[in-house]
Short mmCIF file of C-alpha atoms in Angstrom, two decimals:
data_model
loop_
_atom_site.label_atom_id
_atom_site.label_comp_id
_atom_site.label_asym_id
_atom_site.label_seq_id
_atom_site.Cartn_x
_atom_site.Cartn_y
_atom_site.Cartn_z
CA MET A 228 34.02 63.76 44.73
CA THR A 229 35.30 63.67 48.32
CA THR A 230 32.59 64.50 50.83
CA LEU A 231 32.81 66.59 53.98
CA LEU A 232 32.35 63.43 56.06
CA GLU A 233 35.31 61.75 54.33
CA LEU A 234 37.56 64.77 54.80
CA VAL A 235 36.72 65.07 58.50
CA ARG A 236 37.19 61.33 58.99
CA ARG A 237 40.62 61.45 57.35
CA HIS A 238 41.72 64.50 59.30
CA THR A 239 40.63 63.15 62.69
CA GLU A 240 42.22 59.75 62.07
CA SER A 241 45.57 61.51 61.64
CA HIS A 242 45.33 64.42 64.07
CA ALA A 243 42.88 63.71 66.90
CA GLY A 244 44.38 63.84 70.39
CA ARG A 245 43.45 61.77 73.42
CA ASP A 246 40.38 63.95 73.91
CA GLY A 247 39.22 63.27 70.34
CA VAL A 248 39.78 66.86 69.18
CA ALA A 249 41.72 67.38 65.95
CA PRO A 250 42.79 71.02 65.51
CA THR A 251 43.37 72.51 62.09
CA PRO A 252 45.69 75.28 60.86
CA ILE A 253 42.58 77.45 60.45
CA VAL A 254 42.05 79.45 63.65
CA GLY A 255 38.86 78.45 65.43
CA LEU A 256 38.21 75.38 63.26
CA SER A 257 38.55 71.88 64.67
CA ALA A 258 37.12 68.40 64.13
CA VAL A 259 35.99 65.90 66.74
CA ARG A 260 36.09 62.10 66.68
CA ALA A 261 34.85 59.51 69.19
CA THR A 262 34.69 55.75 68.74
CA THR A 263 32.55 55.06 71.84
CA PRO A 264 29.70 56.87 73.57
CA SER A 265 31.01 59.23 76.22
CA GLY A 266 30.21 60.05 79.80
CA LEU A 267 28.83 63.46 80.70
CA LEU A 268 31.21 66.18 79.51
CA HIS A 269 30.99 69.54 81.28
CA ALA A 270 32.21 72.66 79.51
CA ILE A 271 31.74 76.40 79.27
CA SER A 272 31.49 76.77 75.53
CA HIS A 273 32.59 79.65 73.38
CA PRO A 274 30.02 80.85 70.83
CA LEU A 275 30.26 78.26 68.06
CA VAL A 276 28.57 76.19 65.40
CA CYS A 277 29.00 72.41 65.40
CA LEU A 278 28.12 70.40 62.27
CA VAL A 279 27.47 66.76 63.13
CA LEU A 280 28.44 64.46 60.27
CA GLN A 281 28.12 61.00 61.85
CA GLY A 282 26.80 59.63 65.13
CA SER A 283 24.71 61.55 67.64
CA LYS A 284 25.06 63.71 70.71
CA HIS A 285 22.95 65.19 73.49
CA VAL A 286 23.58 68.63 75.00
CA THR A 287 21.92 70.11 78.09
CA MET A 288 21.97 73.77 79.04
CA GLY A 289 20.05 74.57 82.20
CA ALA A 290 16.77 72.66 82.15
CA GLN A 291 16.67 72.27 78.37
CA GLY A 292 18.14 69.35 76.45
CA PHE A 293 18.89 68.94 72.75
CA ALA A 294 19.45 65.71 70.83
CA PHE A 295 21.10 65.99 67.45
CA SER A 296 22.71 63.70 64.90
CA ALA A 297 24.18 63.55 61.40
CA GLY A 298 22.81 66.39 59.29
CA ASP A 299 22.12 68.67 62.27
CA SER A 300 23.98 71.73 63.51
CA LEU A 301 24.32 72.91 67.09
CA LEU A 302 24.55 76.68 67.48
CA ILE A 303 25.75 78.27 70.73
CA THR A 304 25.49 82.07 70.75
CA ALA A 305 26.97 82.91 74.18
CA ASN A 306 29.56 81.73 76.70
CA VAL A 307 27.34 79.26 78.53
CA PRO A 308 27.82 76.11 80.62
CA THR A 309 26.78 72.93 78.85
CA VAL A 310 26.70 69.25 79.70
CA SER A 311 27.12 67.06 76.62
CA GLN A 312 27.24 63.35 75.91
CA ILE A 313 28.08 61.49 72.72
CA THR A 314 25.27 58.96 72.50
CA ARG A 315 26.05 57.04 69.30
CA ALA A 316 29.59 56.16 68.22
CA SER A 317 31.51 53.01 67.37
CA ALA A 318 34.85 52.00 65.88
CA ALA A 319 33.11 51.20 62.60
CA GLU A 320 31.07 54.43 62.58
CA PRO A 321 32.69 56.99 64.90
CA TYR A 322 31.01 60.17 66.00
CA LEU A 323 32.39 62.93 63.74
CA SER A 324 31.73 66.64 63.81
CA LEU A 325 33.23 69.91 62.63
CA VAL A 326 33.34 72.90 64.99
CA LEU A 327 33.90 76.56 64.17
CA GLU A 328 34.12 79.23 66.88
CA LEU A 329 32.12 82.32 65.90
CA ASP A 330 34.11 85.52 65.38
CA PRO A 331 32.39 88.68 66.72
CA ALA A 332 34.56 90.92 64.52
CA VAL A 333 33.42 89.14 61.34
CA ILE A 334 29.82 89.20 62.57
CA ALA A 335 30.01 92.95 63.26
CA GLU A 336 31.37 93.64 59.78
CA LEU A 337 28.71 91.55 58.08
CA ALA A 338 25.87 92.86 60.23
CA VAL A 339 26.53 96.39 58.96
CA GLN A 340 26.03 95.19 55.39
CA MET A 341 23.08 92.86 56.01
CA ALA A 342 19.58 94.03 56.80
CA GLY A 343 17.99 92.19 59.69
CA ALA A 344 16.02 92.66 62.86
CA GLN A 345 17.83 92.92 66.16
CA ASP A 346 17.22 90.07 68.55
CA ALA A 347 15.84 90.85 71.98
CA GLY A 348 17.20 87.66 73.53
CA GLY A 349 16.31 84.03 73.20
CA PHE A 350 17.86 80.79 74.32
CA PRO A 351 21.60 80.65 73.53
CA VAL A 352 21.60 76.98 72.43
CA ARG A 353 19.75 75.89 69.31
CA VAL A 354 19.70 72.82 67.04
CA ASP A 355 18.55 72.76 63.42
CA PRO A 356 19.22 70.87 60.18
CA THR A 357 22.47 72.05 58.58
CA ASP A 358 21.86 74.42 55.69
CA ALA A 359 23.24 73.30 52.33
CA GLU A 360 25.17 76.57 51.98
CA THR A 361 26.84 76.14 55.37
CA ALA A 362 27.84 72.56 54.57
CA ASP A 363 29.24 73.64 51.20
CA VAL A 364 31.49 76.30 52.77
CA ALA A 365 32.63 73.81 55.43
CA LEU A 366 33.59 71.37 52.67
CA ARG A 367 35.67 74.02 50.90
CA LEU A 368 37.40 74.93 54.18
CA MET A 369 38.36 71.31 54.81
CA ARG A 370 39.67 70.94 51.25
CA LEU A 371 42.14 73.73 52.00
CA LEU A 372 43.92 71.47 54.50
CA ASP A 373 45.41 69.58 51.54
CA ARG A 374 46.81 72.87 50.21
CA PRO A 375 48.65 74.42 53.19
CA SER A 376 50.14 77.23 51.11
CA ALA A 377 46.63 78.36 50.13
CA ILE A 378 45.27 78.53 53.69
CA PRO A 379 46.53 82.04 54.63
CA VAL A 380 45.08 83.54 51.43
CA LEU A 381 41.83 81.62 50.99
CA HIS A 382 40.56 80.75 54.45
CA PRO A 383 39.53 84.28 55.60
CA PRO A 384 36.93 84.79 52.85
CA LEU A 385 35.58 81.26 53.40
CA VAL A 386 35.22 81.82 57.16
CA ARG A 387 33.48 85.10 56.35
CA GLU A 388 31.14 83.34 53.93
CA LEU A 389 30.26 80.72 56.53
CA HIS A 390 29.38 83.47 59.01
CA TYR A 391 27.27 85.11 56.30
CA TRP A 392 25.13 82.03 55.80
CA LEU A 393 24.68 81.62 59.55
CA LEU A 394 23.58 85.26 59.81
CA ALA A 395 21.25 84.79 56.85
CA GLY A 396 19.62 81.77 58.49
CA ARG A 397 16.79 81.50 60.98
CA HIS A 398 19.00 82.32 63.96
CA GLY A 399 20.79 85.24 62.37
CA ALA A 400 19.34 87.76 64.81
CA ALA A 401 20.70 85.85 67.80
CA ILE A 402 24.15 85.59 66.20
CA ARG A 403 24.09 89.28 65.28
CA ARG A 404 24.06 90.21 68.98
CA LEU A 405 27.67 88.96 69.25
CA GLY A 406 28.77 91.69 66.87
CA TRP A 407 26.78 94.65 68.13
CA PRO A 408 29.31 97.37 69.03
CA ASP A 409 29.38 97.91 72.80
CA SER A 410 26.46 95.53 73.33
CA HIS A 411 26.00 93.86 76.69
CA ALA A 412 27.13 90.59 75.10
CA GLN A 413 30.36 92.15 73.86
CA ARG A 414 31.07 93.95 77.13
CA ILE A 415 30.44 90.81 79.18
CA GLY A 416 32.62 88.97 76.66
CA ARG A 417 35.59 91.12 77.63
CA ALA A 418 35.18 90.07 81.27
CA VAL A 419 34.70 86.43 80.25
CA ALA A 420 38.00 86.53 78.35
CA ILE A 421 39.78 87.57 81.57
CA LEU A 422 38.00 84.87 83.57
CA ARG A 423 39.02 82.22 81.04
CA ARG A 424 42.63 83.39 81.03
CA ASP A 425 43.07 83.97 84.78
CA PHE A 426 40.52 81.59 86.34
CA ALA A 427 43.08 80.34 88.90
CA LYS A 428 43.59 83.85 90.27
CA THR A 429 41.47 85.88 92.67
CA LEU A 430 39.50 88.27 90.46
CA PRO A 431 37.53 90.98 92.31
CA VAL A 432 34.15 91.57 90.71
CA GLU A 433 34.87 95.30 90.69
CA LYS A 434 37.81 94.69 88.35
CA LEU A 435 35.67 92.59 86.00
CA ALA A 436 32.88 95.17 86.09
CA ALA A 437 35.36 97.91 85.20
CA VAL A 438 36.57 95.90 82.20
CA ALA A 439 32.95 95.61 81.07
CA GLY A 440 32.36 99.33 81.71
CA MET A 441 29.54 98.66 84.18
CA SER A 442 28.75 99.17 87.82
CA ALA A 443 29.13 96.05 89.98
CA SER A 444 25.36 95.56 90.33
CA SER A 445 24.71 96.06 86.62
CA PHE A 446 27.59 93.74 85.78
CA HIS A 447 26.15 90.96 87.96
CA GLN A 448 22.77 91.29 86.30
CA HIS A 449 24.02 91.32 82.72
CA PHE A 450 26.62 88.62 83.34
CA ARG A 451 23.92 86.23 84.55
CA THR A 452 21.64 87.18 81.64
CA VAL A 453 24.36 86.41 79.07
CA THR A 454 25.98 83.33 80.64
CA SER A 455 23.23 82.00 83.00
CA LEU A 456 25.77 82.07 85.87
CA SER A 457 27.11 84.62 88.34
CA PRO A 458 30.77 85.62 87.82
CA LEU A 459 31.78 83.53 90.85
CA GLN A 460 29.87 80.47 89.59
CA PHE A 461 31.41 80.92 86.13
CA GLN A 462 34.94 81.01 87.56
CA LYS A 463 34.21 78.03 89.82
CA GLN A 464 33.03 75.91 86.90
CA LEU A 465 36.10 76.86 84.87
CA ARG A 466 38.31 75.74 87.77
CA LEU A 467 36.48 72.45 88.29
CA ILE A 468 36.40 71.59 84.58
CA GLU A 469 40.14 72.24 84.29
CA ALA A 470 40.83 70.21 87.45
CA ARG A 471 38.91 67.27 86.00
CA ARG A 472 40.94 67.54 82.79
CA LEU A 473 44.18 67.52 84.76
CA MET A 474 43.14 64.37 86.63
CA LEU A 475 41.89 62.50 83.56
CA SER A 476 44.44 63.61 80.97
CA GLU A 477 47.56 64.22 83.04
CA ASP A 478 46.98 61.78 85.94
CA ALA A 479 47.10 64.55 88.55
CA ASN A 480 45.80 63.63 91.98
CA ALA A 481 42.91 65.55 93.54
CA SER A 482 44.99 67.76 95.82
CA SER A 483 47.50 68.82 93.16
CA ALA A 484 44.67 69.51 90.68
CA ALA A 485 42.84 71.58 93.31
CA PHE A 486 45.85 73.77 94.04
CA ALA A 487 46.71 74.09 90.34
CA VAL A 488 43.34 75.66 89.54
CA GLY A 489 43.33 78.07 92.47
CA TYR A 490 41.71 76.26 95.40
CA GLU A 491 43.29 76.75 98.83
CA SER A 492 41.24 74.00 100.51
CA VAL A 493 41.09 70.43 99.20
CA THR A 494 37.98 69.85 101.32
CA GLN A 495 36.16 72.74 99.62
CA PHE A 496 37.38 71.53 96.22
CA THR A 497 36.08 68.01 96.87
CA ARG A 498 32.70 69.30 98.04
CA GLU A 499 32.21 71.62 95.04
CA TYR A 500 33.53 69.01 92.61
CA GLY A 501 30.91 66.54 93.84
CA ARG A 502 28.14 69.09 93.40
CA LEU A 503 29.06 69.69 89.75
CA PHE A 504 30.06 66.20 88.61
CA GLY A 505 27.85 64.09 90.89
CA MET A 506 30.59 62.31 92.84
CA PRO A 507 33.93 63.10 94.54
CA PRO A 508 37.06 63.52 92.38
CA VAL A 509 38.63 60.09 92.98
CA GLN A 510 35.38 58.21 92.35
CA ASP A 511 34.53 60.31 89.30
CA THR A 512 37.90 59.84 87.60
CA ARG A 513 37.88 56.13 88.39
CA ALA A 514 34.39 55.76 86.89
CA ALA A 515 35.40 57.76 83.80
CA ARG A 516 38.39 55.50 83.17
CA GLU A 517 36.29 52.38 83.65
CA ARG A 518 33.73 53.67 81.13
CA ALA A 519 36.52 54.31 78.63
CA ARG A 520 37.60 50.64 78.91
CA GLU A 521 34.12 49.16 78.50
CA PRO A 522 33.44 47.43 75.16
CA VAL A 523 30.52 48.84 73.23
CA ASP A 524 28.30 46.65 71.08
CA PHE A 525 26.21 47.93 68.20
#
């Protein structure tokens, strides 16, 4: 019988882009492949679960770091900044993982039907062995890719079942917060969606607070609690991460990338880029390309 690892390997070999991500026709579901260890990858992640099937990875959020490998799952329960690095991957045994973005609407529906304690907080990044039930649903989702006509009918109940097993697991209370009606997490999520969509624009905090239905001071407090950043820091990281992508993936120069993401001063962009990524834009992109060309021995 075909395993989940084999299905993900086959899909990524055919569909992975330059960044190693292989989307699927199922909304929110993608696979990732890497044949060499990576440099440090900065991102502001959506709430998600990542099932690692081969290789290993390290993720840092704030002062805490998490190492995980085949058989582990990474769970992120908020929009938070992470720094990740694929630490074991080769052409013979690439890093392979399956990622599903969590759906607050599905969580809210299930939470009404499932008894469980509400979670007062907790760290938004967690790593644990993958439950057998979760892996089984993931396998059935990937099998659907060979039956495109069945996807619209059969994938919604499978995605719902996968959310069920996550909610039934040890971190169910933390996941349940994403679906609480009018919770702080949901209200901040509405502002985050605008920041993600319009990060290159000037977005007054009063406008974001109004979207969240909060006063400006309350919004600042709850935004930092949920995301670990202030709204301005969140927007700045979105801009810098996108600028780096433009330079690495589309060969944009530093000034054009800076203006594309909303900076008016290249000097300010260069200074803030160096603070986040550890070196100025030109040096960072050059180093990243050199790392990509280095042979890796295992």
